[in-house]
Every structure is written in C-alpha cells, then in structure tokens.
Amino acid sequence: MFASSIKLVSFDVWDTLLSVRAFYQDIAIELSKILGEQPTVLEDKIMEGYRRVRAIRRAGGFSDSEIVPAALQLVADFLGTEPGTIERAILNAEKNGRPENYMLNGVLETVSRIREFGLKVTVVGNVVFWPGNLNKVLLEKAGLARFIDEQFYADEVGISKPKPEIFAKALSRFKVEPCEAVHVGDSLFEDLAGAVLAQMKAVLIDKNVKSVVKFSSWDAYIIPEIKMLEQVIRNWEKH
C-alpha cells in the first residue's frame, strides 16, 4: 500500500497499454479481404497515414470533436478508397482480433498492482481512426478494463492531449489535485508535455533509455518499460 501523496494514475492507451502496430496488422488483414491488396503493403500505408494524422493533429489541423471522421477521410484518400471501407475493416478487426495479444509486456501486472495499492486508475487518450468507445471494447476484451475506474477520450470530452483540460476531467471526476496524480504515456508531446502543463507528475515510456531517468526541472521520469512504473511511484512516495 502506498502512502497518500499519490492518489491517481492515468494511462495513455496505444503503445502504453496496447500495441498500435499489432492492431493495425489486424486492420490490414481485414482491409486486404476487401481491397485485394497484400496485408503488409496496407499495413505500411496505414502506419504512414497514422503518422501524417498525428502530425496534423499536433499542428492543430483537426477539431478535437471531429478528428475521427477527418482522419478517416485523410487515410482513405491516401489508400485510394472510401472512409466507410476503412471503418468496416476496423470494426472487423475488433470483432475477429484477439486484443489480449495487443497487450504490451508487463502491462497487466503493473496496472493490477496499482489498483491493489488502492490508487484510482484512469485512461486519458486521444483518438485517430476510431472512437474512444472502441478502445473501451478492446481494453475489456484484453482483460484490462476491470482494473480501470474510468476512461476519458478526446472525441467524448471534446479536448485532445496535450491540452491540460482533458487531464483536468479525470482529476475533477475523482476530486484529486494535480500534484496527487501521475500520467503515464509514450508520447513526449501528448503525454509528458500534457501532464506537465496540467501540473501533474509524469512518466514517459521510451524503450531507447536503459534505466530510470529523472528530469531535473520537471516532476517527471523516463522509464524504458512499464513494469518500472512501480519503482518510480515509490521514489515519489519517499520525498
């Protein structure tokens, strides 16, 4: 059991809890059945479309509440098909895929342990090609939803990370002060910067680092894998 200085831990979804590449592989398989192209070719195109959409979103090129249809149109144009075709492939991937295989190493153990410590667990996530509701279904099928108290997605609240207002939604819901909360994610811009702007503690997951790194100017750490999160939280509890 942790002391009371930290009361809530929020997580990003993709490449923090679940592998976005693994889900895109399943989407590419379903899309290949419709378009008749090789899944590997489609997967590369989807990933490129994903990178383009994220770049546009970071530049403020999408309305927070309209990002899903706008992103679907962009990737559909890139693939030379219709948004409805992409959407159908995504829904088929959700139906036929095995989300437990999307879960990243150490996630189940880490998230379940945090709940055992008596901390609130939330998800604060952006969306791209599908609504936040589909993430909820995937987390449920993966066996993670039972450890999550509530989920907050950009399309549902009308605000995207790194804007501090989306983090404030989770804090307000559980009456937690920013200094009592930690946000964990893989994006320097959306997750780390967003949490810092919200005056929360922050943990960035970056597999390129070899050990725990403490920021000197921010109340934040970088860790190479999620299973080191417990160590970081214990470091905060010591101070």
PDB file of N, CA, C and O in Angstrom, residues 187-188 192-193 196 201-206 209 212-223 232 236:
ATOM      1  N   SER A 187       4.187   9.331 -25.497  1.00  0.00           N
ATOM      2  CA  SER A 187       4.401  10.491 -26.357  1.00  0.00           C
ATOM      3  C   SER A 187       4.981  11.658 -25.555  1.00  0.00           C
ATOM      4  O   SER A 187       4.380  12.101 -24.567  1.00  0.00           O
ATOM      5  N   LEU A 188       6.115  12.164 -26.023  1.00  0.00           N
ATOM      6  CA  LEU A 188       6.736  13.317 -25.372  1.00  0.00           C
ATOM      7  C   LEU A 188       5.812  14.528 -25.429  1.00  0.00           C
ATOM      8  O   LEU A 188       5.683  15.278 -24.452  1.00  0.00           O
ATOM      9  N   LEU A 192       3.785  13.453 -21.892  1.00  0.00           N
ATOM     10  CA  LEU A 192       4.676  14.115 -20.940  1.00  0.00           C
ATOM     11  C   LEU A 192       4.380  15.616 -20.861  1.00  0.00           C
ATOM     12  O   LEU A 192       4.125  16.158 -19.778  1.00  0.00           O
ATOM     13  N   ALA A 193       4.394  16.297 -22.011  1.00  0.00           N
ATOM     14  CA  ALA A 193       4.129  17.733 -22.012  1.00  0.00           C
ATOM     15  C   ALA A 193       2.725  18.036 -21.510  1.00  0.00           C
ATOM     16  O   ALA A 193       2.515  19.010 -20.769  1.00  0.00           O
ATOM     17  N   VAL A 196       2.656  17.722 -17.717  1.00  0.00           N
ATOM     18  CA  VAL A 196       3.384  18.843 -17.117  1.00  0.00           C
ATOM     19  C   VAL A 196       2.542  20.127 -17.185  1.00  0.00           C
ATOM     20  O   VAL A 196       2.453  20.886 -16.213  1.00  0.00           O
ATOM     21  N   LYS A 201       2.298  14.934 -12.081  1.00  0.00           N
ATOM     22  CA  LYS A 201       3.521  14.167 -12.240  1.00  0.00           C
ATOM     23  C   LYS A 201       3.418  13.419 -13.565  1.00  0.00           C
ATOM     24  O   LYS A 201       2.312  13.131 -14.038  1.00  0.00           O
ATOM     25  N   ALA A 202       4.556  13.092 -14.170  1.00  0.00           N
ATOM     26  CA  ALA A 202       4.523  12.461 -15.488  1.00  0.00           C
ATOM     27  C   ALA A 202       5.573  11.371 -15.608  1.00  0.00           C
ATOM     28  O   ALA A 202       6.668  11.488 -15.044  1.00  0.00           O
ATOM     29  N   VAL A 203       5.210  10.326 -16.351  1.00  0.00           N
ATOM     30  CA  VAL A 203       6.150   9.250 -16.667  1.00  0.00           C
ATOM     31  C   VAL A 203       6.069   8.984 -18.165  1.00  0.00           C
ATOM     32  O   VAL A 203       4.995   8.683 -18.692  1.00  0.00           O
ATOM     33  N   LEU A 204       7.197   9.124 -18.841  1.00  0.00           N
ATOM     34  CA  LEU A 204       7.294   8.838 -20.269  1.00  0.00           C
ATOM     35  C   LEU A 204       7.928   7.470 -20.456  1.00  0.00           C
ATOM     36  O   LEU A 204       8.997   7.192 -19.899  1.00  0.00           O
ATOM     37  N   ILE A 205       7.288   6.612 -21.236  1.00  0.00           N
ATOM     38  CA  ILE A 205       7.861   5.302 -21.563  1.00  0.00           C
ATOM     39  C   ILE A 205       8.612   5.427 -22.876  1.00  0.00           C
ATOM     40  O   ILE A 205       8.037   5.762 -23.911  1.00  0.00           O
ATOM     41  N   ASP A 206       9.914   5.160 -22.824  1.00  0.00           N
ATOM     42  CA  ASP A 206      10.778   5.283 -24.006  1.00  0.00           C
ATOM     43  C   ASP A 206      11.765   4.124 -23.971  1.00  0.00           C
ATOM     44  O   ASP A 206      12.681   4.094 -23.160  1.00  0.00           O
ATOM     45  N   VAL A 209      15.790   4.401 -23.689  1.00  0.00           N
ATOM     46  CA  VAL A 209      16.595   4.599 -22.491  1.00  0.00           C
ATOM     47  C   VAL A 209      16.818   3.246 -21.830  1.00  0.00           C
ATOM     48  O   VAL A 209      16.043   2.315 -22.001  1.00  0.00           O
ATOM     49  N   VAL A 212      15.966   4.123 -15.395  1.00  0.00           N
ATOM     50  CA  VAL A 212      15.102   5.222 -14.982  1.00  0.00           C
ATOM     51  C   VAL A 212      15.875   6.543 -15.056  1.00  0.00           C
ATOM     52  O   VAL A 212      16.996   6.646 -14.570  1.00  0.00           O
ATOM     53  N   VAL A 213      15.240   7.548 -15.697  1.00  0.00           N
ATOM     54  CA  VAL A 213      15.850   8.871 -15.835  1.00  0.00           C
ATOM     55  C   VAL A 213      14.929   9.892 -15.179  1.00  0.00           C
ATOM     56  O   VAL A 213      13.735   9.951 -15.488  1.00  0.00           O
ATOM     57  N   LYS A 214      15.481  10.703 -14.285  1.00  0.00           N
ATOM     58  CA  LYS A 214      14.702  11.746 -13.605  1.00  0.00           C
ATOM     59  C   LYS A 214      14.981  13.092 -14.265  1.00  0.00           C
ATOM     60  O   LYS A 214      16.130  13.460 -14.487  1.00  0.00           O
ATOM     61  N   PHE A 215      13.905  13.807 -14.634  1.00  0.00           N
ATOM     62  CA  PHE A 215      14.058  15.160 -15.142  1.00  0.00           C
ATOM     63  C   PHE A 215      14.466  16.081 -13.995  1.00  0.00           C
ATOM     64  O   PHE A 215      13.919  15.984 -12.892  1.00  0.00           O
ATOM     65  N   SER A 216      15.385  16.979 -14.260  1.00  0.00           N
ATOM     66  CA  SER A 216      15.851  17.881 -13.214  1.00  0.00           C
ATOM     67  C   SER A 216      14.892  19.050 -12.997  1.00  0.00           C
ATOM     68  O   SER A 216      14.771  19.565 -11.884  1.00  0.00           O
ATOM     69  N   SER A 217      14.195  19.477 -14.057  1.00  0.00           N
ATOM     70  CA  SER A 217      13.356  20.673 -13.960  1.00  0.00           C
ATOM     71  C   SER A 217      11.865  20.370 -13.829  1.00  0.00           C
ATOM     72  O   SER A 217      11.084  21.260 -13.488  1.00  0.00           O
ATOM     73  N   TRP A 218      11.451  19.159 -14.135  1.00  0.00           N
ATOM     74  CA  TRP A 218      10.041  18.776 -14.045  1.00  0.00           C
ATOM     75  C   TRP A 218       9.871  17.637 -13.054  1.00  0.00           C
ATOM     76  O   TRP A 218      10.815  16.902 -12.768  1.00  0.00           O
ATOM     77  N   ASP A 219       8.652  17.471 -12.563  1.00  0.00           N
ATOM     78  CA  ASP A 219       8.342  16.356 -11.676  1.00  0.00           C
ATOM     79  C   ASP A 219       7.990  15.149 -12.553  1.00  0.00           C
ATOM     80  O   ASP A 219       6.838  14.725 -12.624  1.00  0.00           O
ATOM     81  N   ALA A 220       9.014  14.637 -13.232  1.00  0.00           N
ATOM     82  CA  ALA A 220       8.778  13.622 -14.263  1.00  0.00           C
ATOM     83  C   ALA A 220       9.961  12.676 -14.407  1.00  0.00           C
ATOM     84  O   ALA A 220      11.098  13.025 -14.068  1.00  0.00           O
ATOM     85  N   TYR A 221       9.661  11.482 -14.917  1.00  0.00           N
ATOM     86  CA  TYR A 221      10.663  10.450 -15.151  1.00  0.00           C
ATOM     87  C   TYR A 221      10.495   9.890 -16.563  1.00  0.00           C
ATOM     88  O   TYR A 221       9.415   9.957 -17.158  1.00  0.00           O
ATOM     89  N   ILE A 222      11.569   9.292 -17.067  1.00  0.00           N
ATOM     90  CA  ILE A 222      11.512   8.452 -18.262  1.00  0.00           C
ATOM     91  C   ILE A 222      11.878   7.040 -17.828  1.00  0.00           C
ATOM     92  O   ILE A 222      12.837   6.847 -17.071  1.00  0.00           O
ATOM     93  N   ILE A 223      11.107   6.061 -18.293  1.00  0.00           N
ATOM     94  CA  ILE A 223      11.404   4.665 -17.998  1.00  0.00           C
ATOM     95  C   ILE A 223      11.403   3.867 -19.304  1.00  0.00           C
ATOM     96  O   ILE A 223      10.684   4.216 -20.240  1.00  0.00           O
ATOM     97  N   VAL A 232       9.167   3.986  -9.788  1.00  0.00           N
ATOM     98  CA  VAL A 232       9.104   5.441  -9.875  1.00  0.00           C
ATOM     99  C   VAL A 232       8.100   6.004  -8.870  1.00  0.00           C
ATOM    100  O   VAL A 232       8.357   7.006  -8.190  1.00  0.00           O
ATOM    101  N   TRP A 236       8.669   8.677  -5.668  1.00  0.00           N
ATOM    102  CA  TRP A 236       7.915   9.867  -5.308  1.00  0.00           C
ATOM    103  C   TRP A 236       7.420   9.790  -3.870  1.00  0.00           C
ATOM    104  O   TRP A 236       7.405  10.797  -3.161  1.00  0.00           O
TER     105      TRP A 236
END
